[in-house]
mmCIF file of C-alpha atoms in Angstrom:
data_model
loop_
_atom_site.group_PDB
_atom_site.id
_atom_site.type_symbol
_atom_site.label_atom_id
_atom_site.label_comp_id
_atom_site.label_asym_id
_atom_site.label_seq_id
_atom_site.Cartn_x
_atom_site.Cartn_y
_atom_site.Cartn_z
ATOM 1 C CA MET A 234 -7.164 -3.311 22.916
ATOM 2 C CA ARG A 235 -8.129 -6.542 24.350
ATOM 3 C CA GLU A 236 -11.310 -4.938 26.064
ATOM 4 C CA THR A 237 -11.606 -3.175 22.474
ATOM 5 C CA LEU A 238 -11.747 -6.407 20.656
ATOM 6 C CA GLN A 239 -13.425 -8.235 22.943
ATOM 7 C CA ARG A 240 -16.402 -5.529 23.378
ATOM 8 C CA ARG A 241 -16.451 -5.906 19.260
ATOM 9 C CA GLY A 242 -16.274 -9.707 19.421
ATOM 10 C CA LEU A 243 -13.133 -9.234 17.191
ATOM 11 C CA SER A 244 -9.769 -11.394 16.796
ATOM 12 C CA PRO A 245 -6.489 -10.598 18.351
ATOM 13 C CA ARG A 246 -5.022 -12.224 14.992
ATOM 14 C CA HIS A 247 -4.736 -8.645 13.388
ATOM 15 C CA ALA A 248 -2.472 -7.287 16.326
ATOM 16 C CA GLN A 249 -0.903 -10.158 16.937
ATOM 17 C CA ASP A 250 0.612 -10.118 13.405
ATOM 18 C CA LEU A 251 1.434 -6.133 13.944
ATOM 19 C CA LEU A 252 3.498 -7.242 16.791
ATOM 20 C CA SER A 253 5.184 -10.132 14.795
ATOM 21 C CA ALA A 254 6.460 -7.177 12.018
ATOM 22 C CA PHE A 255 7.332 -4.972 14.881
ATOM 23 C CA ARG A 256 9.574 -7.715 16.298
ATOM 24 C CA GLN A 257 10.700 -8.662 12.368
ATOM 25 C CA ASP A 258 12.092 -5.068 12.141
ATOM 26 C CA ALA A 259 14.108 -4.812 14.874
ATOM 27 C CA THR A 260 16.085 -8.007 13.244
ATOM 28 C CA LYS A 261 15.460 -7.911 9.756
ATOM 29 C CA LEU A 262 17.799 -5.558 7.351
ATOM 30 C CA ARG A 263 17.678 -6.862 4.248
ATOM 31 C CA TYR A 264 14.722 -9.033 2.064
ATOM 32 C CA ALA A 265 15.949 -11.159 -0.268
ATOM 33 C CA ASP A 266 13.624 -11.220 -3.620
ATOM 34 C CA TRP A 267 9.324 -10.240 -3.687
ATOM 35 C CA GLU A 268 8.433 -13.270 -2.004
ATOM 36 C CA ASP A 269 10.048 -12.376 1.194
ATOM 37 C CA LEU A 270 9.096 -8.881 1.389
ATOM 38 C CA ILE A 271 5.581 -9.705 0.393
ATOM 39 C CA ASP A 272 5.657 -11.706 3.604
ATOM 40 C CA TYR A 273 6.809 -8.926 5.865
ATOM 41 C CA CYS A 274 4.034 -6.997 4.015
ATOM 42 C CA SER A 275 1.717 -9.694 4.921
ATOM 43 C CA ARG A 276 2.384 -8.835 8.767
ATOM 44 C CA SER A 277 3.079 -5.078 8.421
ATOM 45 C CA ALA A 278 0.493 -3.723 6.418
ATOM 46 C CA MET A 279 -2.157 -6.089 5.642
ATOM 47 C CA PRO A 280 -3.522 -6.401 9.268
ATOM 48 C CA VAL A 281 -4.228 -2.889 8.978
ATOM 49 C CA GLY A 282 -6.972 -3.037 6.177
ATOM 50 C CA ARG A 283 -8.278 -5.902 7.463
ATOM 51 C CA PHE A 284 -8.828 -4.767 10.907
ATOM 52 C CA VAL A 285 -10.363 -1.632 9.390
ATOM 53 C CA LEU A 286 -12.754 -3.752 7.470
ATOM 54 C CA ASP A 287 -13.615 -5.898 10.422
ATOM 55 C CA VAL A 288 -14.649 -2.866 12.492
ATOM 56 C CA HIS A 289 -17.160 -1.599 9.653
ATOM 57 C CA GLY A 290 -18.394 -5.193 9.690
ATOM 58 C CA GLU A 291 -17.624 -5.696 6.075
ATOM 59 C CA SER A 292 -17.227 -9.521 4.254
ATOM 60 C CA LYS A 293 -14.049 -11.217 5.015
ATOM 61 C CA GLU A 294 -14.264 -11.997 0.721
ATOM 62 C CA THR A 295 -12.965 -8.267 0.857
ATOM 63 C CA TRP A 296 -9.221 -9.297 2.418
ATOM 64 C CA PRO A 297 -7.602 -10.292 -0.679
ATOM 65 C CA ALA A 298 -7.969 -7.163 -2.728
ATOM 66 C CA SER A 299 -7.202 -5.299 0.909
ATOM 67 C CA ASP A 300 -4.088 -7.355 1.372
ATOM 68 C CA ALA A 301 -3.414 -5.591 -2.427
ATOM 69 C CA LEU A 302 -4.036 -2.299 -1.697
ATOM 70 C CA CYS A 303 -2.052 -2.142 1.845
ATOM 71 C CA ALA A 304 1.185 -4.343 0.336
ATOM 72 C CA ALA A 305 1.019 -1.805 -2.277
ATOM 73 C CA LEU A 306 0.759 1.341 -0.160
ATOM 74 C CA GLN A 307 3.624 -0.498 2.230
ATOM 75 C CA ILE A 308 6.276 -0.956 -0.509
ATOM 76 C CA ILE A 309 5.361 2.428 -2.043
ATOM 77 C CA ASN A 310 6.519 4.170 0.934
ATOM 78 C CA HIS A 311 9.603 1.975 1.280
ATOM 79 C CA LEU A 312 10.380 3.122 -2.433
ATOM 80 C CA GLN A 313 10.064 6.736 -1.381
ATOM 81 C CA ASP A 314 12.332 6.171 1.841
ATOM 82 C CA CYS A 315 14.712 4.007 0.516
ATOM 83 C CA ALA A 316 17.594 5.945 0.970
ATOM 84 C CA THR A 317 16.915 7.394 4.436
ATOM 85 C CA ASP A 318 15.765 3.946 6.049
ATOM 86 C CA TYR A 319 19.581 2.754 4.553
ATOM 87 C CA ARG A 320 21.244 5.943 5.651
ATOM 88 C CA GLN A 321 19.285 6.036 8.706
ATOM 89 C CA LEU A 322 18.423 2.280 10.209
ATOM 90 C CA ASN A 323 20.945 0.665 7.798
ATOM 91 C CA ARG A 324 17.384 -1.005 6.557
ATOM 92 C CA VAL A 325 16.722 -2.022 3.121
ATOM 93 C CA TYR A 326 13.351 -2.768 1.723
ATOM 94 C CA ILE A 327 13.745 -3.590 -1.916
ATOM 95 C CA PRO A 328 14.721 -6.943 -2.724
ATOM 96 C CA LEU A 329 18.231 -7.726 -2.837
ATOM 97 C CA ASP A 330 17.423 -9.888 -6.060
ATOM 98 C CA ALA A 331 16.181 -6.778 -7.734
ATOM 99 C CA LEU A 332 19.220 -4.771 -7.513
ATOM 100 C CA ALA A 333 21.319 -7.811 -8.203
ATOM 101 C CA ALA A 334 19.479 -8.437 -11.364
ATOM 102 C CA GLN A 335 21.090 -4.851 -11.985
ATOM 103 C CA GLY A 336 24.431 -5.792 -11.252
ATOM 104 C CA ILE A 337 24.191 -3.360 -7.993
ATOM 105 C CA GLY A 338 24.207 -3.527 -3.988
ATOM 106 C CA VAL A 339 22.546 -1.801 -1.212
ATOM 107 C CA GLU A 340 25.303 0.721 -1.203
ATOM 108 C CA VAL A 341 24.062 2.712 -4.343
ATOM 109 C CA LEU A 342 21.307 3.940 -2.040
ATOM 110 C CA ASP A 343 23.924 5.958 -0.172
ATOM 111 C CA GLU A 344 24.497 8.176 -3.326
ATOM 112 C CA VAL A 345 23.801 11.845 -3.720
ATOM 113 C CA ARG A 346 21.522 10.471 -7.142
ATOM 114 C CA ALA A 347 20.452 7.021 -8.150
ATOM 115 C CA GLY A 348 22.362 5.787 -11.539
ATOM 116 C CA PRO A 349 20.180 3.862 -14.868
ATOM 117 C CA PRO A 350 20.684 0.610 -12.789
ATOM 118 C CA LEU A 351 19.212 1.646 -9.891
ATOM 119 C CA ARG A 352 16.344 3.256 -11.514
ATOM 120 C CA ARG A 353 15.769 0.752 -13.861
ATOM 121 C CA CYS A 354 15.610 -1.543 -10.140
ATOM 122 C CA ILE A 355 12.907 0.992 -8.854
ATOM 123 C CA GLN A 356 10.807 1.177 -11.778
ATOM 124 C CA GLY A 357 10.035 -2.439 -12.075
ATOM 125 C CA LEU A 358 9.397 -2.824 -8.889
ATOM 126 C CA VAL A 359 6.807 -0.224 -9.506
ATOM 127 C CA VAL A 360 5.633 -1.843 -12.212
ATOM 128 C CA ARG A 361 5.086 -5.155 -10.284
ATOM 129 C CA THR A 362 3.391 -2.324 -6.903
ATOM 130 C CA GLY A 363 1.413 -1.252 -9.911
ATOM 131 C CA ALA A 364 0.004 -4.814 -10.303
ATOM 132 C CA LEU A 365 -0.603 -5.000 -6.600
ATOM 133 C CA LEU A 366 -2.561 -1.986 -7.210
ATOM 134 C CA GLN A 367 -5.298 -3.085 -10.093
ATOM 135 C CA GLU A 368 -5.888 -6.074 -8.101
ATOM 136 C CA SER A 369 -7.129 -3.868 -5.315
ATOM 137 C CA ARG A 370 -9.662 -2.629 -7.585
ATOM 138 C CA GLY A 371 -12.422 -4.310 -6.890
ATOM 139 C CA LEU A 372 -12.187 -3.619 -3.427
ATOM 140 C CA ALA A 373 -14.618 0.029 -3.039
ATOM 141 C CA PRO A 374 -17.318 -1.253 -4.459
ATOM 142 C CA SER A 375 -17.610 -4.563 -2.247
ATOM 143 C CA VAL A 376 -17.297 -2.486 0.446
ATOM 144 C CA GLY A 377 -21.238 -1.532 1.765
ATOM 145 C CA ASP A 378 -19.985 1.718 3.465
ATOM 146 C CA THR A 379 -20.442 4.083 1.535
ATOM 147 C CA ARG A 380 -17.751 6.488 3.698
ATOM 148 C CA LEU A 381 -15.307 3.788 3.473
ATOM 149 C CA SER A 382 -15.596 3.095 0.351
ATOM 150 C CA LEU A 383 -15.244 6.545 -0.830
ATOM 151 C CA GLU A 384 -12.072 6.720 1.224
ATOM 152 C CA ILE A 385 -10.557 3.467 -0.116
ATOM 153 C CA SER A 386 -11.254 5.252 -3.527
ATOM 154 C CA VAL A 387 -9.102 8.255 -2.559
ATOM 155 C CA ILE A 388 -6.313 6.209 -1.455
ATOM 156 C CA GLN A 389 -5.905 4.232 -4.645
ATOM 157 C CA SER A 390 -5.871 7.465 -6.227
ATOM 158 C CA LEU A 391 -3.209 8.657 -4.004
ATOM 159 C CA ALA A 392 -1.384 5.849 -4.692
ATOM 160 C CA SER A 393 -1.502 5.459 -8.499
ATOM 161 C CA ARG A 394 -0.341 8.818 -8.914
ATOM 162 C CA LEU A 395 2.892 8.615 -6.036
ATOM 163 C CA LEU A 396 3.321 5.041 -8.352
ATOM 164 C CA THR A 397 3.673 7.433 -11.474
ATOM 165 C CA ILE A 398 6.151 9.873 -9.830
ATOM 166 C CA LEU A 399 8.127 7.063 -8.781
ATOM 167 C CA SER A 400 8.658 5.620 -12.426
ATOM 168 C CA VAL A 401 10.191 9.393 -13.352
ATOM 169 C CA ARG A 402 11.252 11.186 -10.510
ATOM 170 C CA ASP A 403 14.717 9.691 -8.603
ATOM 171 C CA PRO A 404 13.976 8.497 -4.681
ATOM 172 C CA LEU A 405 17.959 10.140 -3.545
ATOM 173 C CA SER A 406 17.868 13.124 -4.943
ATOM 174 C CA GLU A 407 13.823 14.050 -6.075
ATOM 175 C CA ARG A 408 10.620 14.991 -4.159
ATOM 176 C CA VAL A 409 8.873 11.650 -4.446
ATOM 177 C CA HIS A 410 6.306 13.032 -2.057
ATOM 178 C CA LEU A 411 3.117 14.616 -3.169
ATOM 179 C CA THR A 412 2.597 18.056 -1.687
ATOM 180 C CA LYS A 413 -0.454 19.329 0.255
ATOM 181 C CA THR A 414 -1.641 20.886 -2.815
ATOM 182 C CA GLU A 415 -1.326 17.726 -5.061
ATOM 183 C CA ALA A 416 -2.808 15.391 -2.774
ATOM 184 C CA VAL A 417 -5.937 17.548 -2.106
ATOM 185 C CA ALA A 418 -6.241 17.824 -5.879
ATOM 186 C CA THR A 419 -5.746 14.035 -6.508
ATOM 187 C CA ALA A 420 -8.231 12.925 -3.225
ATOM 188 C CA ALA A 421 -10.753 15.238 -4.791
ATOM 189 C CA SER A 422 -10.782 13.687 -8.302
ATOM 190 C CA GLY A 423 -10.970 10.188 -6.517
ATOM 191 C CA ALA A 424 -13.523 10.627 -4.477
ATOM 192 C CA ALA A 425 -15.872 12.357 -7.211
ATOM 193 C CA LYS A 426 -15.150 9.494 -9.556
ATOM 194 C CA ALA A 427 -15.950 7.078 -6.627
ATOM 195 C CA LEU A 428 -18.802 9.014 -5.919
ATOM 196 C CA LEU A 429 -20.221 9.212 -9.321
ATOM 197 C CA THR A 430 -19.696 5.070 -9.632
ATOM 198 C CA ARG A 431 -21.462 4.414 -6.730
ATOM 199 C CA VAL A 432 -24.472 5.887 -7.599
ATOM 200 C CA ALA A 433 -24.319 4.874 -10.540
ATOM 201 C CA ARG A 434 -24.782 1.586 -9.700
ATOM 202 C CA THR A 435 -27.609 2.207 -7.500
ATOM 203 C CA VAL A 436 -29.509 4.161 -10.382
ATOM 204 C CA VAL A 437 -29.319 2.352 -13.383
ATOM 205 C CA PRO A 438 -30.178 -0.770 -11.911
ATOM 206 C CA ALA A 439 -33.680 0.588 -10.482
ATOM 207 C CA HIS A 440 -33.876 1.982 -14.454
ATOM 208 C CA ARG A 441 -33.228 -1.143 -15.971
ATOM 209 C CA TYR A 442 -36.051 -3.041 -14.761
ATOM 210 C CA GLN A 443 -38.788 -0.385 -14.667
ATOM 211 C CA THR A 444 -41.905 -1.055 -16.701
ATOM 212 C CA PRO A 445 -42.857 1.584 -19.219
#
């Protein structure tokens, strides 16, 4: 890793942040509030996106939108696996204040199905995560590498679909992951829309400035 970073002239900061998150996972089992969770995401998820952008030579101005997307993806994963994380690892990423606001505690994650209070809690987190995803919308257009831009658009489409599923399904008793067919269809749709948008951005300006 050190040799690769040196060869590409990249900072070790992203790897160091990830190591910090790995160490935290070994000791921290609960998150007090949204800010506490986002702090974790800033070291467990955001560095991954920043590293990819750096490798592709993209501007650091793309970092904020990438951070929002990576945090959204991390939280979606936490919501999907909330029951498994609790039952197998005694780890809860759902903020404790969000549970408390519905008058429940972490023990509800061990129930067969989610009751109305937990469903409301998760739906509230879906809304906040959706806001993060919205913050990331400008990322794909701002990325110079076409292939990376399309990949980002596909990821955003998948994330949006997963949030829709989480808003209506129970992660304790229902499937909240995409099937292979659903994933392929969603990815294809996202890629097609992104490609059309990217083509339009290059073609329209060229016609705009043509003289008769």
